Short mmCIF file of C-alpha atoms and ligand atoms in Angstrom, two decimals:
data_model
loop_
_atom_site.label_atom_id
_atom_site.label_comp_id
_atom_site.label_asym_id
_atom_site.label_seq_id
_atom_site.Cartn_x
_atom_site.Cartn_y
_atom_site.Cartn_z
CA UNK A 1 -16.11 -0.37 11.20
CA UNK A 2 -14.32 -0.82 7.85
CA UNK A 3 -10.94 0.85 7.41
CA UNK A 4 -10.63 1.83 11.05
CA UNK A 5 -7.26 1.30 12.68
CA UNK A 6 -7.00 -2.16 14.16
CA UNK A 7 -3.85 -1.29 16.10
CA UNK A 8 -2.56 2.03 17.38
CA UNK A 9 0.58 2.91 19.25
CA UNK A 10 0.33 6.33 20.85
CA UNK A 11 3.53 7.98 22.02
CA UNK A 12 5.16 4.69 22.97
CA UNK A 13 8.57 4.67 24.64
CA UNK A 14 10.62 1.60 25.53
CA UNK A 15 13.85 1.04 27.40
CA UNK A 16 16.25 -1.70 28.37
CA UNK A 17 17.50 -0.85 31.85
CA UNK A 18 18.56 2.79 31.68
CA UNK A 19 18.83 2.80 27.87
CA UNK A 20 15.85 4.29 26.10
CA UNK A 21 15.37 2.78 22.66
CA UNK A 22 11.94 4.11 21.57
CA UNK A 23 11.37 7.82 22.12
CA UNK A 24 7.61 8.22 21.86
CA UNK A 25 6.49 6.65 18.59
CA UNK A 26 2.96 6.72 17.19
CA UNK A 27 1.89 4.17 14.57
CA UNK A 28 -1.45 3.09 13.14
CA UNK A 29 -2.18 -0.21 11.44
CA UNK A 30 -5.26 0.10 9.26
CA UNK A 31 -7.81 -2.71 9.41
CA UNK A 32 -7.43 -4.78 6.26
CA UNK A 33 -4.31 -2.90 5.15
CA UNK A 34 -0.60 -3.57 4.93
CA UNK A 35 1.50 -1.16 6.96
CA UNK A 36 5.27 -1.28 6.95
CA UNK A 37 7.69 -0.08 9.60
CA UNK A 38 11.06 0.48 7.96
CA UNK A 39 14.36 1.02 9.68
CA UNK A 40 18.05 0.20 9.66
CA UNK A 41 19.80 -2.20 12.01
CA UNK A 42 19.22 -1.23 15.61
CA UNK A 43 16.57 1.41 14.85
CA UNK A 44 14.17 -0.26 17.31
CA UNK A 45 11.92 -2.32 15.03
CA UNK A 46 11.96 -5.52 17.09
CA UNK A 47 11.64 -3.45 20.25
CA UNK A 48 8.42 -1.99 18.81
CA UNK A 49 6.99 -5.51 18.62
CA UNK A 50 8.18 -6.22 22.16
CA UNK A 51 6.40 -3.04 23.25
CA UNK A 52 3.14 -4.21 21.65
CA UNK A 53 3.40 -7.52 23.53
CA UNK A 54 4.36 -5.81 26.81
CA UNK A 55 7.72 -7.59 26.84
CA UNK A 56 9.84 -4.52 27.48
CA UNK A 57 9.62 -1.67 29.95
CA UNK A 58 7.45 0.91 28.19
CA UNK A 59 5.10 3.87 28.46
CA UNK A 60 2.44 5.31 26.18
CA UNK A 61 -0.74 3.67 25.02
CA UNK A 62 -1.49 0.69 22.80
CA UNK A 63 -4.99 0.22 21.42
CA UNK A 64 -6.18 -2.94 19.71
CA UNK A 65 -9.59 -3.01 18.02
CA UNK A 66 -10.62 0.16 19.84
CA UNK A 67 -9.65 -1.09 23.28
CA UNK A 68 -6.58 -0.23 25.34
CA UNK A 69 -4.32 -3.23 25.88
CA UNK A 70 -1.63 -1.23 27.61
CA UNK A 71 -2.05 -2.91 31.00
CA UNK A 72 -2.56 -6.46 29.75
CA UNK A 73 -0.09 -9.30 30.33
CA UNK A 74 1.87 -10.68 27.34
CA UNK A 75 -0.08 -13.98 27.40
CA UNK A 76 -3.42 -12.13 27.31
CA UNK A 77 -2.28 -9.93 24.43
CA UNK A 78 -1.13 -12.94 22.40
CA UNK A 79 -4.66 -14.39 22.61
CA UNK A 80 -6.41 -11.27 21.33
CA UNK A 81 -5.94 -11.98 17.63
CA UNK A 82 -2.30 -11.25 16.89
CA UNK A 83 -0.03 -13.69 15.12
CA UNK A 84 3.64 -12.95 15.33
CA UNK A 85 6.32 -14.26 12.98
CA UNK A 86 9.59 -13.49 14.78
CA UNK A 87 12.85 -12.66 13.08
CA UNK A 88 14.27 -16.13 13.84
CA UNK A 89 11.02 -17.65 12.47
CA UNK A 90 10.33 -19.69 15.60
CA UNK A 91 9.45 -22.93 13.84
CA UNK A 92 9.96 -26.17 15.76
CA UNK A 93 12.80 -27.68 13.81
CA UNK A 94 12.42 -31.23 15.16
CA UNK A 95 8.75 -31.36 14.17
CA UNK A 96 7.33 -31.92 10.71
CA UNK A 97 5.74 -29.21 8.58
CA UNK A 98 2.31 -30.65 9.37
CA UNK A 99 2.93 -30.70 13.12
CA UNK A 100 4.11 -27.09 13.03
CA UNK A 101 0.96 -26.02 11.19
CA UNK A 102 -1.27 -27.91 13.63
CA UNK A 103 0.51 -26.23 16.53
CA UNK A 104 -0.30 -22.85 15.00
CA UNK A 105 -3.98 -23.65 15.55
CA UNK A 106 -3.63 -24.96 19.12
CA UNK A 107 -5.87 -22.25 20.58
CA UNK A 108 -8.74 -23.02 18.18
CA UNK A 109 -11.53 -25.46 18.99
CA UNK A 110 -13.22 -25.44 15.54
CA UNK A 111 -11.71 -28.64 14.17
CA UNK A 112 -13.47 -28.37 10.79
CA UNK A 113 -12.25 -24.81 10.34
CA UNK A 114 -8.70 -25.85 11.22
CA UNK A 115 -8.82 -28.69 8.64
CA UNK A 116 -10.10 -26.25 6.01
CA UNK A 117 -7.38 -23.72 6.84
CA UNK A 118 -4.72 -26.42 6.61
CA UNK A 119 -5.86 -27.19 3.06
CA UNK A 120 -5.93 -23.46 2.30
CA UNK A 121 -2.32 -23.10 3.49
CA UNK A 122 -1.30 -26.01 1.27
CA UNK A 123 -2.97 -24.32 -1.70
CA UNK A 124 -1.21 -21.04 -0.93
CA UNK A 125 2.14 -22.62 -0.19
CA UNK A 126 2.20 -25.73 -2.42
CA UNK A 127 5.80 -26.47 -1.45
CA UNK A 128 4.66 -26.98 2.16
CA UNK A 129 2.25 -29.67 1.01
CA UNK A 130 5.09 -31.44 -0.78
CA UNK A 131 7.16 -31.16 2.40
CA UNK A 132 4.39 -31.87 4.89
CA UNK A 133 6.05 -34.94 6.43
CA UNK A 134 9.53 -33.41 6.39
CA UNK A 135 11.21 -32.10 9.56
CA UNK A 136 11.01 -28.31 9.59
CA UNK A 137 14.73 -28.03 10.35
CA UNK A 138 15.56 -29.64 7.00
CA UNK A 139 13.55 -27.13 4.93
CA UNK A 140 15.34 -24.39 2.98
CA UNK A 141 15.40 -20.87 4.44
CA UNK A 142 12.59 -19.72 2.14
CA UNK A 143 10.47 -22.77 2.92
CA UNK A 144 10.99 -22.22 6.65
CA UNK A 145 9.85 -18.61 6.29
CA UNK A 146 6.76 -19.78 4.41
CA UNK A 147 6.10 -22.32 7.15
CA UNK A 148 6.47 -19.64 9.83
CA UNK A 149 3.93 -17.42 8.05
CA UNK A 150 1.53 -20.30 7.36
CA UNK A 151 1.79 -21.43 10.98
CA UNK A 152 0.98 -17.92 12.20
CA UNK A 153 -2.02 -17.77 9.86
CA UNK A 154 -3.35 -21.06 11.24
CA UNK A 155 -4.39 -19.15 14.36
CA UNK A 156 -6.78 -17.18 12.11
CA UNK A 157 -5.40 -13.83 13.28
CA UNK A 158 -6.82 -10.40 12.82
CA UNK A 159 -3.34 -8.90 12.61
CA UNK A 160 -0.20 -10.57 11.32
CA UNK A 161 3.03 -9.09 12.68
CA UNK A 162 6.06 -9.97 10.57
CA UNK A 163 9.58 -9.23 11.78
CA UNK A 164 11.97 -9.02 8.80
CA UNK A 165 10.61 -11.91 6.74
CA UNK A 166 13.15 -11.11 4.00
CA UNK A 167 16.11 -11.68 6.31
CA UNK A 168 18.76 -13.92 4.76
CA UNK A 169 16.66 -14.82 1.71
CA UNK A 170 17.37 -14.36 -1.99
CA UNK A 171 15.37 -11.54 -3.66
CA UNK A 172 13.40 -13.99 -5.83
CA UNK A 173 12.22 -15.93 -2.78
CA UNK A 174 11.35 -12.70 -0.95
CA UNK A 175 9.29 -11.61 -3.95
CA UNK A 176 7.44 -14.93 -3.96
CA UNK A 177 6.69 -14.68 -0.23
CA UNK A 178 5.55 -11.05 -0.55
CA UNK A 179 3.23 -12.00 -3.43
CA UNK A 180 1.63 -14.66 -1.24
CA UNK A 181 1.22 -12.14 1.59
CA UNK A 182 -0.45 -9.73 -0.80
CA UNK A 183 -2.93 -12.46 -1.79
CA UNK A 184 -3.61 -13.34 1.84
CA UNK A 185 -4.30 -9.72 2.66
CA UNK A 186 -6.55 -9.24 -0.38
CA UNK A 187 -8.51 -12.47 0.00
CA UNK A 188 -8.79 -12.83 3.77
CA UNK A 189 -8.55 -9.17 4.80
CA UNK A 190 -5.86 -10.01 7.34
CA UNK A 191 -4.23 -6.77 8.48
CA UNK A 192 -0.45 -6.87 8.29
CA UNK A 193 2.30 -4.96 10.06
CA UNK A 194 5.48 -5.66 8.13
CA UNK A 195 8.71 -4.75 9.87
CA UNK A 196 11.56 -4.58 7.41
CA UNK A 197 14.99 -3.30 6.45
CA UNK A 198 14.23 -4.10 2.82
CA UNK A 199 12.47 -0.85 1.95
CA UNK A 200 12.27 -1.49 -1.77
CA UNK A 201 10.19 -4.63 -1.57
CA UNK A 202 8.20 -3.54 1.47
CA UNK A 203 7.06 -0.34 -0.19
CA UNK A 204 5.87 -2.35 -3.18
CA UNK A 205 3.73 -4.52 -0.91
CA UNK A 206 2.49 -2.06 1.70
CA UNK A 207 -0.04 0.72 1.32
CA UNK A 208 1.31 2.88 4.16
CA UNK A 209 4.75 3.17 5.71
CA UNK A 210 6.69 4.61 8.64
CA UNK A 211 10.42 5.22 8.84
CA UNK A 212 11.97 4.49 12.21
CA UNK A 213 15.32 6.14 12.84
CA UNK A 214 17.07 5.71 16.19
CA UNK A 215 13.83 5.13 18.01
CA UNK A 216 11.84 7.95 16.39
CA UNK A 217 9.42 8.08 13.48
CA UNK A 218 11.22 10.35 11.04
CA UNK A 219 8.71 10.11 8.21
CA UNK A 220 5.41 8.52 7.31
CA UNK A 221 3.11 8.43 4.31
CA UNK A 222 1.52 6.30 1.65
CA UNK A 223 3.89 3.77 0.16
CA UNK A 224 3.75 5.67 -3.15
CA UNK A 225 4.74 8.96 -1.45
CA UNK A 226 7.62 7.31 0.37
CA UNK A 227 8.86 5.59 -2.80
CA UNK A 228 8.96 8.96 -4.52
CA UNK A 229 10.58 10.89 -1.68
CA UNK A 230 14.16 11.95 -2.50
CA UNK A 231 15.52 11.34 1.01
CA UNK A 232 13.92 7.89 1.16
CA UNK A 233 15.25 7.05 -2.27
CA UNK A 234 18.78 8.09 -1.32
CA UNK A 235 18.89 6.44 2.11
CA UNK A 236 16.68 3.40 1.70
CA UNK A 237 16.18 2.62 -1.96
CA UNK A 238 19.69 3.25 -3.23
CA UNK A 239 18.67 5.42 -6.18
P1 ATP B 301 17.72 -5.35 13.80
O1 ATP B 301 17.19 -5.21 12.44
O2 ATP B 301 19.22 -5.33 13.83
O3 ATP B 301 17.12 -6.45 14.60
P2 ATP B 301 15.99 -3.49 15.18
O4 ATP B 301 15.58 -2.24 14.48
O5 ATP B 301 15.02 -4.60 15.28
O6 ATP B 301 17.34 -3.99 14.53
P3 ATP B 301 16.11 -3.63 18.03
O7 ATP B 301 16.43 -5.10 18.08
O8 ATP B 301 14.77 -3.19 18.40
O9 ATP B 301 16.49 -3.07 16.60
O10 ATP B 301 17.20 -2.91 18.93
C1 ATP B 301 17.20 -1.50 19.16
C2 ATP B 301 18.32 -1.13 20.12
O11 ATP B 301 18.07 -1.73 21.39
C3 ATP B 301 19.70 -1.61 19.69
O12 ATP B 301 20.61 -0.61 19.98
C4 ATP B 301 19.93 -2.83 20.54
O13 ATP B 301 21.30 -3.02 20.81
C5 ATP B 301 19.18 -2.51 21.80
N1 ATP B 301 18.66 -3.73 22.46
C6 ATP B 301 17.87 -4.67 21.90
N2 ATP B 301 17.57 -5.65 22.79
C7 ATP B 301 18.20 -5.31 23.94
C8 ATP B 301 18.29 -5.91 25.24
N3 ATP B 301 17.64 -7.04 25.53
N4 ATP B 301 19.05 -5.27 26.16
C9 ATP B 301 19.68 -4.11 25.88
N5 ATP B 301 19.62 -3.49 24.69
C10 ATP B 301 18.91 -4.08 23.73
#
């Protein structure tokens, strides 16, 4: 069904020991769209991803492609068609760029498709082709972020979950990475959930956004509406 929601969180709570961090949040990620979850440090953005993957004590319901995944184990959920780029990027620093990309496809058995996707990644991220025999740990921060995204895409995911891809990178590099993500979304139809502190750039890329404040969704709307909202402008866009 086109434009249905590929992922839904319904009234999800999460806690670490006695400390509740998410207080019943509801989020929808539209199939083929780019949704952003914005929030300051400690708002609960990473915890939201942990809740999706059942890696934190939680309640509520999580639906992927029309089916509840609430009771599934983390390893089962990872195989359903999610690719996750964690905040620390998670690349294998001792391995080469090529080896990292091949690892991203380890669950696939279609060797021809994997070879084609590798070439596609090199077209999208030409710098990774130049650096294909270089150890990932010696790449620049921006190149490592590109590698992390390309590696995640090698699993041919239905949904790409990105945790603060702008973290620690210069604005020009972030812009370049966001442009590539826009192209990936437009050309391949990969749905994206972009978790970010950088509201300005995220709202340029995304079509729909949620604001997470101390574990609650305080506002949601189209990216254009959020960009034009006075409170959002004051608190998140600095103008
Ligand atoms: P950041 O951008 O700083 O990563 P975030 O929005 O991703 O912030 P979370 O990492 O989800 O925030 O953290 C939300 C709250 O949960 C914070 O107050 C944090 O201290 C707390 N928290 C996170 N992980 C744990 C943990 N393993 N045990 C206890 N508390 C935790």
